[in-house]
XYZ file of C-alpha atoms in Angstrom:
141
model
C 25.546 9.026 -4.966
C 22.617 8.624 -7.330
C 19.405 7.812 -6.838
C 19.519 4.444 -7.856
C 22.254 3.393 -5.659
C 21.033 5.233 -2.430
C 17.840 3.423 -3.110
C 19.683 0.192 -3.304
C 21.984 1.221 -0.031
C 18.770 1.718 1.539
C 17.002 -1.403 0.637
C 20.162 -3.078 1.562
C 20.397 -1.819 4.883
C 16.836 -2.574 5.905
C 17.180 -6.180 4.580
C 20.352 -6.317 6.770
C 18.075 -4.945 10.183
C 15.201 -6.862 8.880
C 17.128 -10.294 8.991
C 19.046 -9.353 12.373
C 15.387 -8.371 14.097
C 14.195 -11.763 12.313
C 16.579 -14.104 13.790
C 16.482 -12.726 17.200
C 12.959 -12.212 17.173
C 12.360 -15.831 15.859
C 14.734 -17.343 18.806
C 12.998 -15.192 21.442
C 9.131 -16.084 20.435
C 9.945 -20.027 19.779
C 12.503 -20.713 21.793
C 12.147 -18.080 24.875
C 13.486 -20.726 27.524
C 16.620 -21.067 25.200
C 16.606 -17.604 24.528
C 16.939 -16.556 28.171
C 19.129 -19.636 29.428
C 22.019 -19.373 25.947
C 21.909 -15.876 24.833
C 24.654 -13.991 26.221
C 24.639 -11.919 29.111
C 20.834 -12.904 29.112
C 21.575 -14.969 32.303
C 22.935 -11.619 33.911
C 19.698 -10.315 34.411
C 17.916 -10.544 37.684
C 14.307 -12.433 37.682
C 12.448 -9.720 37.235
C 13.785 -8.847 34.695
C 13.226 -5.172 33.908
C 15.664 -4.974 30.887
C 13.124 -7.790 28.917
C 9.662 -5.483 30.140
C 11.370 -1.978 28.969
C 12.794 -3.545 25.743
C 8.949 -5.500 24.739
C 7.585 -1.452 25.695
C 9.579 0.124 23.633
C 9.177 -2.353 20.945
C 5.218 -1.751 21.515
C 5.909 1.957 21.139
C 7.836 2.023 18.205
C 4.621 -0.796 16.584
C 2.359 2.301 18.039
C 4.465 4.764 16.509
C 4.085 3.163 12.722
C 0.411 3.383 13.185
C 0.188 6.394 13.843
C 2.057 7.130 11.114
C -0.212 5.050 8.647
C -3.192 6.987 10.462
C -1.442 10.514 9.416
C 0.108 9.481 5.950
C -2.755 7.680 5.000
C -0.682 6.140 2.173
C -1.904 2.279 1.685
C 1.626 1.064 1.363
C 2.113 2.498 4.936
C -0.604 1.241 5.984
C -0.384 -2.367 5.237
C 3.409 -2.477 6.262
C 2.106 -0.982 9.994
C -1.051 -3.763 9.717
C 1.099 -6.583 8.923
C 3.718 -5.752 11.750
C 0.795 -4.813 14.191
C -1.289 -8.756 12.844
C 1.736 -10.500 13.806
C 2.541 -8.627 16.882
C -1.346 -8.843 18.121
C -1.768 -12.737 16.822
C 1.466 -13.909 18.010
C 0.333 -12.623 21.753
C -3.234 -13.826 21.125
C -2.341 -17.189 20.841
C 0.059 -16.968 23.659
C -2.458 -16.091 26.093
C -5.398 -18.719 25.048
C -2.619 -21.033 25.303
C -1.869 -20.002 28.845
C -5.022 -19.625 30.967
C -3.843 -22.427 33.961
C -4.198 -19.742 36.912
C -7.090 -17.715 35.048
C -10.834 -17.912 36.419
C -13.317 -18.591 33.423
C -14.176 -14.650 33.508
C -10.782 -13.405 33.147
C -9.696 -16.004 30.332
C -12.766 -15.289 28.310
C -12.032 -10.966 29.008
C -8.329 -11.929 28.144
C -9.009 -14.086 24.919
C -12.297 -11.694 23.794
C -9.925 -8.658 24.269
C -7.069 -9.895 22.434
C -8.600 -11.710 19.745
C -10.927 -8.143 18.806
C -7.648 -6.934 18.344
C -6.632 -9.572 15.950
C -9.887 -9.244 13.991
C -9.323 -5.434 13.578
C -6.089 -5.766 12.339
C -7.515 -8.317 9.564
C -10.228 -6.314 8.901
C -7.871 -2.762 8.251
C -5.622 -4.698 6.135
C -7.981 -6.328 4.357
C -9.560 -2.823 3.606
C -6.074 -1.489 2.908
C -5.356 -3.928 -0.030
C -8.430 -3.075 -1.640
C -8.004 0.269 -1.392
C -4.566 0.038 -2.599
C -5.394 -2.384 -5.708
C -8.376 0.572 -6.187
C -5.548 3.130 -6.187
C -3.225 1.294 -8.207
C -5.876 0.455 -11.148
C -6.936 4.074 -11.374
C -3.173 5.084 -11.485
């Protein structure tokens, strides 16, 4: 195999995860209620449902897992892939929560939303700081 066609295999194949991890992920986040009543075998689970809270760990393990691989690599183009998947991830459950603050007293819902939206700001700010250094990188190249 040459180089050119195991880089194509390989962009092929992560197109092909990316788009199965998009649809699912996409029906799941917008549609949760359809999600858990129409996927199947979904409706197998037991209320608690310890399958759905051991599957959104792992998924926040491997998200941990690609920043601290951007921390160690310290290559920009790692680093904004990790920031992008870690913005969407930490926005996405950011504006669940504001969303959802019926049962909340006014000093949790303003710990909650303060907590989670520093973490959205962060995010911004690395990968804002992680273009520039890569357009820096790229000009001196």
């Amino acid at each position: 195999m040459t180089l050119e066609s195991t880089r194509r295999w390989l962009r092929g194949g992560l197109l092909t995860l990316a788009a199965l991890q998009t649809f699912v992920s996409v029906w799941q986040y917008f549609g949760p209620r359809s999600f858990y009543d129409d996927f199947p075998t979904v409706e197998l689970d037991p209320p608690y449902n310890e399958h759905l809270v051991t599957d959104v760990g792992g998924l926040g393990l491997a998200l941990a897992a690609t920043l601290w691989i951007a921390a160690w690599l310290i290559d920009t183009r790692v680093a904004l892939a990790a920031l992008t998947g870690y913005l969407v991830y930490a926005a996405t459950h950011f504006a669940f929560h504001v969303t959802h603050f019926d049962n909340f007293s006014l000093g949790e819902a303003l710990g909650v939303g303060t907590g989670l939206g520093v973490e959205v700001v962060l995010a911004l700010l690395l990968l804002f700081s992680a273009r520039q250094l890569h357009r820096a990188e790229k000009a001196t190249a």
